[in-house]
JSON list of C-alpha atoms and ligand atoms in Angstrom, two decimals:
[
{"chain": "A", "resi": 79, "resn": "UNK", "atom": "CA", "xyz": [-47.31, 13.14, 93.90]},
{"chain": "A", "resi": 80, "resn": "UNK", "atom": "CA", "xyz": [-48.91, 9.48, 94.27]},
{"chain": "A", "resi": 81, "resn": "UNK", "atom": "CA", "xyz": [-52.04, 11.29, 93.95]},
{"chain": "A", "resi": 82, "resn": "UNK", "atom": "CA", "xyz": [-51.17, 13.10, 90.86]},
{"chain": "A", "resi": 83, "resn": "UNK", "atom": "CA", "xyz": [-49.92, 9.63, 89.25]},
{"chain": "A", "resi": 84, "resn": "UNK", "atom": "CA", "xyz": [-53.05, 7.80, 90.30]},
{"chain": "A", "resi": 85, "resn": "UNK", "atom": "CA", "xyz": [-55.13, 11.00, 88.49]},
{"chain": "A", "resi": 86, "resn": "UNK", "atom": "CA", "xyz": [-53.30, 10.71, 85.57]},
{"chain": "A", "resi": 87, "resn": "UNK", "atom": "CA", "xyz": [-53.91, 7.81, 85.08]},
{"chain": "A", "resi": 88, "resn": "UNK", "atom": "CA", "xyz": [-57.47, 7.08, 85.62]},
{"chain": "A", "resi": 89, "resn": "UNK", "atom": "CA", "xyz": [-57.64, 10.39, 83.20]},
{"chain": "A", "resi": 90, "resn": "UNK", "atom": "CA", "xyz": [-55.33, 8.64, 80.61]},
{"chain": "A", "resi": 91, "resn": "UNK", "atom": "CA", "xyz": [-57.00, 5.27, 80.69]},
{"chain": "A", "resi": 92, "resn": "UNK", "atom": "CA", "xyz": [-60.68, 6.78, 80.62]},
{"chain": "A", "resi": 93, "resn": "UNK", "atom": "CA", "xyz": [-59.34, 8.62, 77.67]},
{"chain": "A", "resi": 94, "resn": "UNK", "atom": "CA", "xyz": [-58.21, 6.06, 75.89]},
{"chain": "A", "resi": 95, "resn": "UNK", "atom": "CA", "xyz": [-61.57, 3.89, 76.60]},
{"chain": "A", "resi": 96, "resn": "UNK", "atom": "CA", "xyz": [-63.51, 6.81, 75.37]},
{"chain": "A", "resi": 97, "resn": "UNK", "atom": "CA", "xyz": [-61.64, 6.81, 71.79]},
{"chain": "A", "resi": 98, "resn": "UNK", "atom": "CA", "xyz": [-63.46, 4.12, 69.70]},
{"chain": "A", "resi": 99, "resn": "UNK", "atom": "CA", "xyz": [-67.18, 2.76, 70.44]},
{"chain": "A", "resi": 100, "resn": "UNK", "atom": "CA", "xyz": [-67.88, -0.40, 71.83]},
{"chain": "A", "resi": 101, "resn": "UNK", "atom": "CA", "xyz": [-66.31, -3.30, 70.12]},
{"chain": "A", "resi": 102, "resn": "UNK", "atom": "CA", "xyz": [-64.20, -1.16, 68.20]},
{"chain": "A", "resi": 103, "resn": "UNK", "atom": "CA", "xyz": [-60.18, -0.79, 68.67]},
{"chain": "A", "resi": 104, "resn": "UNK", "atom": "CA", "xyz": [-58.05, 1.96, 68.05]},
{"chain": "A", "resi": 105, "resn": "UNK", "atom": "CA", "xyz": [-55.09, 1.19, 65.84]},
{"chain": "A", "resi": 106, "resn": "UNK", "atom": "CA", "xyz": [-53.22, 4.48, 64.70]},
{"chain": "A", "resi": 107, "resn": "UNK", "atom": "CA", "xyz": [-55.84, 7.00, 63.52]},
{"chain": "A", "resi": 108, "resn": "UNK", "atom": "CA", "xyz": [-59.01, 5.07, 63.20]},
{"chain": "A", "resi": 109, "resn": "UNK", "atom": "CA", "xyz": [-61.25, 2.62, 64.82]},
{"chain": "A", "resi": 110, "resn": "UNK", "atom": "CA", "xyz": [-61.89, -0.77, 63.69]},
{"chain": "A", "resi": 111, "resn": "UNK", "atom": "CA", "xyz": [-64.21, -3.49, 64.76]},
{"chain": "A", "resi": 112, "resn": "UNK", "atom": "CA", "xyz": [-62.80, -6.99, 63.63]},
{"chain": "A", "resi": 113, "resn": "UNK", "atom": "CA", "xyz": [-66.38, -8.60, 63.60]},
{"chain": "A", "resi": 114, "resn": "UNK", "atom": "CA", "xyz": [-66.76, -12.16, 64.08]},
{"chain": "A", "resi": 115, "resn": "UNK", "atom": "CA", "xyz": [-69.68, -12.94, 62.10]},
{"chain": "A", "resi": 116, "resn": "UNK", "atom": "CA", "xyz": [-69.41, -14.79, 58.87]},
{"chain": "A", "resi": 117, "resn": "UNK", "atom": "CA", "xyz": [-71.37, -13.04, 56.28]},
{"chain": "A", "resi": 118, "resn": "UNK", "atom": "CA", "xyz": [-71.19, -12.79, 52.61]},
{"chain": "A", "resi": 119, "resn": "UNK", "atom": "CA", "xyz": [-69.71, -9.26, 51.19]},
{"chain": "A", "resi": 120, "resn": "UNK", "atom": "CA", "xyz": [-72.62, -7.50, 50.72]},
{"chain": "A", "resi": 121, "resn": "UNK", "atom": "CA", "xyz": [-73.52, -8.48, 54.24]},
{"chain": "A", "resi": 122, "resn": "UNK", "atom": "CA", "xyz": [-70.25, -7.19, 55.57]},
{"chain": "A", "resi": 123, "resn": "UNK", "atom": "CA", "xyz": [-71.08, -4.00, 53.89]},
{"chain": "A", "resi": 124, "resn": "UNK", "atom": "CA", "xyz": [-74.84, -3.70, 55.76]},
{"chain": "A", "resi": 125, "resn": "UNK", "atom": "CA", "xyz": [-72.96, -4.78, 59.19]},
{"chain": "A", "resi": 126, "resn": "UNK", "atom": "CA", "xyz": [-70.63, -2.06, 59.24]},
{"chain": "A", "resi": 127, "resn": "UNK", "atom": "CA", "xyz": [-72.94, 0.24, 57.85]},
{"chain": "A", "resi": 128, "resn": "UNK", "atom": "CA", "xyz": [-75.70, -0.48, 60.83]},
{"chain": "A", "resi": 129, "resn": "UNK", "atom": "CA", "xyz": [-72.80, -0.17, 63.24]},
{"chain": "A", "resi": 130, "resn": "UNK", "atom": "CA", "xyz": [-72.08, 3.40, 62.33]},
{"chain": "A", "resi": 131, "resn": "UNK", "atom": "CA", "xyz": [-68.77, 2.39, 60.18]},
{"chain": "A", "resi": 132, "resn": "UNK", "atom": "CA", "xyz": [-67.74, 1.17, 56.88]},
{"chain": "A", "resi": 133, "resn": "UNK", "atom": "CA", "xyz": [-65.63, -2.09, 55.45]},
{"chain": "A", "resi": 134, "resn": "UNK", "atom": "CA", "xyz": [-62.13, -1.11, 56.04]},
{"chain": "A", "resi": 135, "resn": "UNK", "atom": "CA", "xyz": [-60.11, 1.26, 53.28]},
{"chain": "A", "resi": 136, "resn": "UNK", "atom": "CA", "xyz": [-56.61, 0.48, 53.60]},
{"chain": "A", "resi": 137, "resn": "UNK", "atom": "CA", "xyz": [-54.52, 3.65, 52.11]},
{"chain": "A", "resi": 138, "resn": "UNK", "atom": "CA", "xyz": [-51.20, 2.99, 53.23]},
{"chain": "A", "resi": 139, "resn": "UNK", "atom": "CA", "xyz": [-48.39, 0.27, 54.31]},
{"chain": "A", "resi": 140, "resn": "UNK", "atom": "CA", "xyz": [-48.49, 1.68, 57.36]},
{"chain": "A", "resi": 141, "resn": "UNK", "atom": "CA", "xyz": [-52.43, 1.09, 58.10]},
{"chain": "A", "resi": 142, "resn": "UNK", "atom": "CA", "xyz": [-51.76, -2.28, 56.66]},
{"chain": "A", "resi": 143, "resn": "UNK", "atom": "CA", "xyz": [-49.09, -3.18, 58.98]},
{"chain": "A", "resi": 144, "resn": "UNK", "atom": "CA", "xyz": [-51.36, -2.13, 61.93]},
{"chain": "A", "resi": 145, "resn": "UNK", "atom": "CA", "xyz": [-53.89, -4.18, 60.87]},
{"chain": "A", "resi": 146, "resn": "UNK", "atom": "CA", "xyz": [-52.12, -7.24, 59.74]},
{"chain": "A", "resi": 147, "resn": "UNK", "atom": "CA", "xyz": [-49.91, -7.19, 63.06]},
{"chain": "A", "resi": 148, "resn": "UNK", "atom": "CA", "xyz": [-53.73, -6.99, 65.17]},
{"chain": "A", "resi": 149, "resn": "UNK", "atom": "CA", "xyz": [-54.96, -9.97, 63.07]},
{"chain": "A", "resi": 150, "resn": "UNK", "atom": "CA", "xyz": [-51.41, -11.94, 63.40]},
{"chain": "A", "resi": 151, "resn": "UNK", "atom": "CA", "xyz": [-52.35, -11.81, 66.92]},
{"chain": "A", "resi": 152, "resn": "UNK", "atom": "CA", "xyz": [-56.05, -11.76, 67.37]},
{"chain": "A", "resi": 153, "resn": "UNK", "atom": "CA", "xyz": [-57.17, -13.18, 64.05]},
{"chain": "A", "resi": 154, "resn": "UNK", "atom": "CA", "xyz": [-58.55, -16.62, 64.73]},
{"chain": "A", "resi": 155, "resn": "UNK", "atom": "CA", "xyz": [-56.91, -18.17, 62.15]},
{"chain": "A", "resi": 156, "resn": "UNK", "atom": "CA", "xyz": [-59.66, -16.69, 59.48]},
{"chain": "A", "resi": 157, "resn": "UNK", "atom": "CA", "xyz": [-60.37, -14.68, 56.33]},
{"chain": "A", "resi": 158, "resn": "UNK", "atom": "CA", "xyz": [-61.36, -11.18, 56.55]},
{"chain": "A", "resi": 159, "resn": "UNK", "atom": "CA", "xyz": [-63.09, -9.25, 54.01]},
{"chain": "A", "resi": 160, "resn": "UNK", "atom": "CA", "xyz": [-61.95, -5.59, 53.38]},
{"chain": "A", "resi": 161, "resn": "UNK", "atom": "CA", "xyz": [-63.88, -3.00, 51.84]},
{"chain": "A", "resi": 162, "resn": "UNK", "atom": "CA", "xyz": [-63.02, -3.05, 47.94]},
{"chain": "A", "resi": 163, "resn": "UNK", "atom": "CA", "xyz": [-64.06, -4.94, 44.86]},
{"chain": "A", "resi": 164, "resn": "UNK", "atom": "CA", "xyz": [-63.61, -5.34, 41.72]},
{"chain": "A", "resi": 165, "resn": "UNK", "atom": "CA", "xyz": [-67.22, -5.07, 40.55]},
{"chain": "A", "resi": 166, "resn": "UNK", "atom": "CA", "xyz": [-67.53, -2.28, 38.13]},
{"chain": "A", "resi": 167, "resn": "UNK", "atom": "CA", "xyz": [-64.49, -3.48, 36.21]},
{"chain": "A", "resi": 168, "resn": "UNK", "atom": "CA", "xyz": [-62.85, -6.79, 36.20]},
{"chain": "A", "resi": 169, "resn": "UNK", "atom": "CA", "xyz": [-59.15, -6.45, 37.39]},
{"chain": "A", "resi": 170, "resn": "UNK", "atom": "CA", "xyz": [-59.59, -2.45, 38.36]},
{"chain": "A", "resi": 171, "resn": "UNK", "atom": "CA", "xyz": [-59.73, -2.86, 42.21]},
{"chain": "A", "resi": 172, "resn": "UNK", "atom": "CA", "xyz": [-61.77, 0.22, 44.11]},
{"chain": "A", "resi": 173, "resn": "UNK", "atom": "CA", "xyz": [-62.47, 0.90, 47.41]},
{"chain": "A", "resi": 174, "resn": "UNK", "atom": "CA", "xyz": [-66.06, 1.41, 48.50]},
{"chain": "A", "resi": 175, "resn": "UNK", "atom": "CA", "xyz": [-65.14, 4.42, 50.69]},
{"chain": "A", "resi": 176, "resn": "UNK", "atom": "CA", "xyz": [-64.65, 6.96, 49.21]},
{"chain": "A", "resi": 177, "resn": "UNK", "atom": "CA", "xyz": [-67.04, 5.52, 46.53]},
{"chain": "A", "resi": 178, "resn": "UNK", "atom": "CA", "xyz": [-65.22, 4.25, 43.60]},
{"chain": "A", "resi": 179, "resn": "UNK", "atom": "CA", "xyz": [-61.81, 5.48, 44.97]},
{"chain": "A", "resi": 180, "resn": "UNK", "atom": "CA", "xyz": [-59.11, 3.24, 43.05]},
{"chain": "A", "resi": 181, "resn": "UNK", "atom": "CA", "xyz": [-56.21, 1.88, 45.08]},
{"chain": "A", "resi": 182, "resn": "UNK", "atom": "CA", "xyz": [-53.50, 3.62, 45.80]},
{"chain": "A", "resi": 183, "resn": "UNK", "atom": "CA", "xyz": [-51.27, 1.71, 48.11]},
{"chain": "A", "resi": 184, "resn": "UNK", "atom": "CA", "xyz": [-52.03, -2.35, 47.72]},
{"chain": "A", "resi": 185, "resn": "UNK", "atom": "CA", "xyz": [-50.99, -5.36, 49.82]},
{"chain": "A", "resi": 186, "resn": "UNK", "atom": "CA", "xyz": [-51.50, -8.11, 47.28]},
{"chain": "A", "resi": 187, "resn": "UNK", "atom": "CA", "xyz": [-50.29, -11.46, 48.33]},
{"chain": "A", "resi": 188, "resn": "UNK", "atom": "CA", "xyz": [-47.59, -12.14, 45.19]},
{"chain": "A", "resi": 189, "resn": "UNK", "atom": "CA", "xyz": [-49.67, -13.66, 42.42]},
{"chain": "A", "resi": 190, "resn": "UNK", "atom": "CA", "xyz": [-53.03, -11.93, 43.56]},
{"chain": "A", "resi": 191, "resn": "UNK", "atom": "CA", "xyz": [-55.64, -10.09, 42.11]},
{"chain": "A", "resi": 192, "resn": "UNK", "atom": "CA", "xyz": [-55.83, -13.48, 39.74]},
{"chain": "A", "resi": 193, "resn": "UNK", "atom": "CA", "xyz": [-60.00, -13.76, 39.87]},
{"chain": "A", "resi": 194, "resn": "UNK", "atom": "CA", "xyz": [-59.74, -17.51, 40.29]},
{"chain": "A", "resi": 195, "resn": "UNK", "atom": "CA", "xyz": [-62.37, -19.27, 37.99]},
{"chain": "A", "resi": 196, "resn": "UNK", "atom": "CA", "xyz": [-63.63, -15.84, 36.95]},
{"chain": "A", "resi": 197, "resn": "UNK", "atom": "CA", "xyz": [-65.18, -15.34, 40.20]},
{"chain": "A", "resi": 198, "resn": "UNK", "atom": "CA", "xyz": [-63.33, -13.25, 42.27]},
{"chain": "A", "resi": 199, "resn": "UNK", "atom": "CA", "xyz": [-64.19, -9.39, 42.62]},
{"chain": "A", "resi": 200, "resn": "UNK", "atom": "CA", "xyz": [-64.11, -8.82, 46.96]},
{"chain": "A", "resi": 201, "resn": "UNK", "atom": "CA", "xyz": [-61.06, -8.17, 48.24]},
{"chain": "A", "resi": 202, "resn": "UNK", "atom": "CA", "xyz": [-59.84, -10.21, 51.67]},
{"chain": "A", "resi": 203, "resn": "UNK", "atom": "CA", "xyz": [-57.16, -10.67, 54.14]},
{"chain": "A", "resi": 204, "resn": "UNK", "atom": "CA", "xyz": [-56.63, -14.40, 54.81]},
{"chain": "A", "resi": 205, "resn": "UNK", "atom": "CA", "xyz": [-54.87, -16.01, 57.56]},
{"chain": "A", "resi": 206, "resn": "UNK", "atom": "CA", "xyz": [-53.23, -18.60, 55.40]},
{"chain": "A", "resi": 207, "resn": "UNK", "atom": "CA", "xyz": [-51.66, -15.77, 53.03]},
{"chain": "A", "resi": 208, "resn": "UNK", "atom": "CA", "xyz": [-50.89, -13.96, 56.68]},
{"chain": "A", "resi": 209, "resn": "UNK", "atom": "CA", "xyz": [-53.27, -11.36, 55.81]},
{"chain": "A", "resi": 210, "resn": "UNK", "atom": "CA", "xyz": [-51.73, -10.04, 52.62]},
{"chain": "A", "resi": 211, "resn": "UNK", "atom": "CA", "xyz": [-54.69, -9.67, 50.29]},
{"chain": "A", "resi": 212, "resn": "UNK", "atom": "CA", "xyz": [-56.40, -12.00, 47.96]},
{"chain": "A", "resi": 213, "resn": "UNK", "atom": "CA", "xyz": [-59.77, -11.35, 45.46]},
{"chain": "A", "resi": 214, "resn": "UNK", "atom": "CA", "xyz": [-61.98, -14.16, 46.68]},
{"chain": "A", "resi": 215, "resn": "UNK", "atom": "CA", "xyz": [-65.93, -14.82, 45.36]},
{"chain": "A", "resi": 216, "resn": "UNK", "atom": "CA", "xyz": [-68.37, -12.45, 47.01]},
{"chain": "A", "resi": 217, "resn": "UNK", "atom": "CA", "xyz": [-70.81, -15.00, 47.99]},
{"chain": "A", "resi": 218, "resn": "UNK", "atom": "CA", "xyz": [-68.48, -16.61, 50.37]},
{"chain": "A", "resi": 219, "resn": "UNK", "atom": "CA", "xyz": [-69.10, -16.05, 53.96]},
{"chain": "A", "resi": 220, "resn": "UNK", "atom": "CA", "xyz": [-66.16, -14.70, 55.51]},
{"chain": "A", "resi": 221, "resn": "UNK", "atom": "CA", "xyz": [-65.49, -12.30, 59.01]},
{"chain": "A", "resi": 222, "resn": "UNK", "atom": "CA", "xyz": [-64.66, -8.57, 58.04]},
{"chain": "A", "resi": 223, "resn": "UNK", "atom": "CA", "xyz": [-63.33, -5.51, 59.26]},
{"chain": "A", "resi": 224, "resn": "UNK", "atom": "CA", "xyz": [-65.47, -2.44, 59.63]},
{"chain": "A", "resi": 225, "resn": "UNK", "atom": "CA", "xyz": [-63.65, 1.09, 60.01]},
{"chain": "A", "resi": 226, "resn": "UNK", "atom": "CA", "xyz": [-64.79, 4.55, 61.87]},
{"chain": "A", "resi": 227, "resn": "UNK", "atom": "CA", "xyz": [-63.21, 7.69, 62.65]},
{"chain": "A", "resi": 228, "resn": "UNK", "atom": "CA", "xyz": [-62.85, 8.45, 66.41]},
{"chain": "B", "resi": 218, "resn": "GN1", "atom": "C1", "xyz": [-57.70, -20.27, 46.22]},
{"chain": "B", "resi": 218, "resn": "GN1", "atom": "O1", "xyz": [-58.95, -22.96, 46.31]},
{"chain": "B", "resi": 218, "resn": "GN1", "atom": "P1", "xyz": [-58.44, -22.30, 45.08]},
{"chain": "B", "resi": 218, "resn": "GN1", "atom": "O2", "xyz": [-56.96, -22.49, 44.88]},
{"chain": "B", "resi": 218, "resn": "GN1", "atom": "O3", "xyz": [-58.99, -22.74, 43.78]},
{"chain": "B", "resi": 218, "resn": "GN1", "atom": "C2", "xyz": [-58.51, -18.83, 46.79]},
{"chain": "B", "resi": 218, "resn": "GN1", "atom": "C3", "xyz": [-57.72, -18.14, 45.57]},
{"chain": "B", "resi": 218, "resn": "GN1", "atom": "C4", "xyz": [-56.67, -17.74, 45.68]},
{"chain": "B", "resi": 218, "resn": "GN1", "atom": "C5", "xyz": [-55.75, -18.75, 45.26]},
{"chain": "B", "resi": 218, "resn": "GN1", "atom": "C6", "xyz": [-54.40, -19.07, 45.25]},
{"chain": "B", "resi": 218, "resn": "GN1", "atom": "C7", "xyz": [-61.97, -19.03, 47.69]},
{"chain": "B", "resi": 218, "resn": "GN1", "atom": "O4", "xyz": [-58.20, -20.93, 45.20]},
{"chain": "B", "resi": 218, "resn": "GN1", "atom": "O5", "xyz": [-58.58, -16.66, 45.71]},
{"chain": "B", "resi": 218, "resn": "GN1", "atom": "O6", "xyz": [-56.22, -16.92, 44.17]},
{"chain": "B", "resi": 218, "resn": "GN1", "atom": "O7", "xyz": [-56.17, -19.73, 46.12]},
{"chain": "B", "resi": 218, "resn": "GN1", "atom": "N1", "xyz": [-60.06, -19.15, 46.85]},
{"chain": "B", "resi": 218, "resn": "GN1", "atom": "C8", "xyz": [-60.24, -18.72, 48.03]},
{"chain": "B", "resi": 218, "resn": "GN1", "atom": "O8", "xyz": [-53.70, -19.97, 45.03]},
{"chain": "B", "resi": 218, "resn": "GN1", "atom": "O9", "xyz": [-59.82, -18.22, 49.10]},
{"chain": "B", "resi": 219, "resn": "CA", "atom": "CA1", "xyz": [-62.04, -10.03, 39.75]},
{"chain": "B", "resi": 220, "resn": "CA", "atom": "CA1", "xyz": [-57.71, -14.83, 44.36]}
]
């Protein structure tokens, strides 16, 4: 019996570890990389692609909750880029993946997006907003979150 339990534990642990590539964490149905490098939005996009992933698309309150809970525990008090912009039309935010898809679910902080100073076209999750969404200038250097399938 003990051997069976031990075997199950080893197999289960190995299985769980194999679900996401090194550096990615499994939350719900996807693998996420919470990058600690700070880069501008274009840089964040490139980094995610280099890692075989894309900037995160957050499609439901469930997914938003999983990511925010993770960040509240491990987020290092920072701001993280997520994968949406209104670069193609002011005030109309779309996801990078699938490209140009309008937001369905949104997790904006109350009062956002506000396009502050007329220069905020990229989406982020700042610790100071408990990781509710904010539009920020795309030129700022922030951490970022990548997503890929298992
Ligand atoms: C920040 O720093 P300030 O107050 O001009 C934030 C905006 C928010 C605003 C909300 C770069 O702007 O995106 O809408 O607070 N700017 C940055 O009060 O994070
Ligand atoms: Ca804008
Ligand atoms: Ca803003």
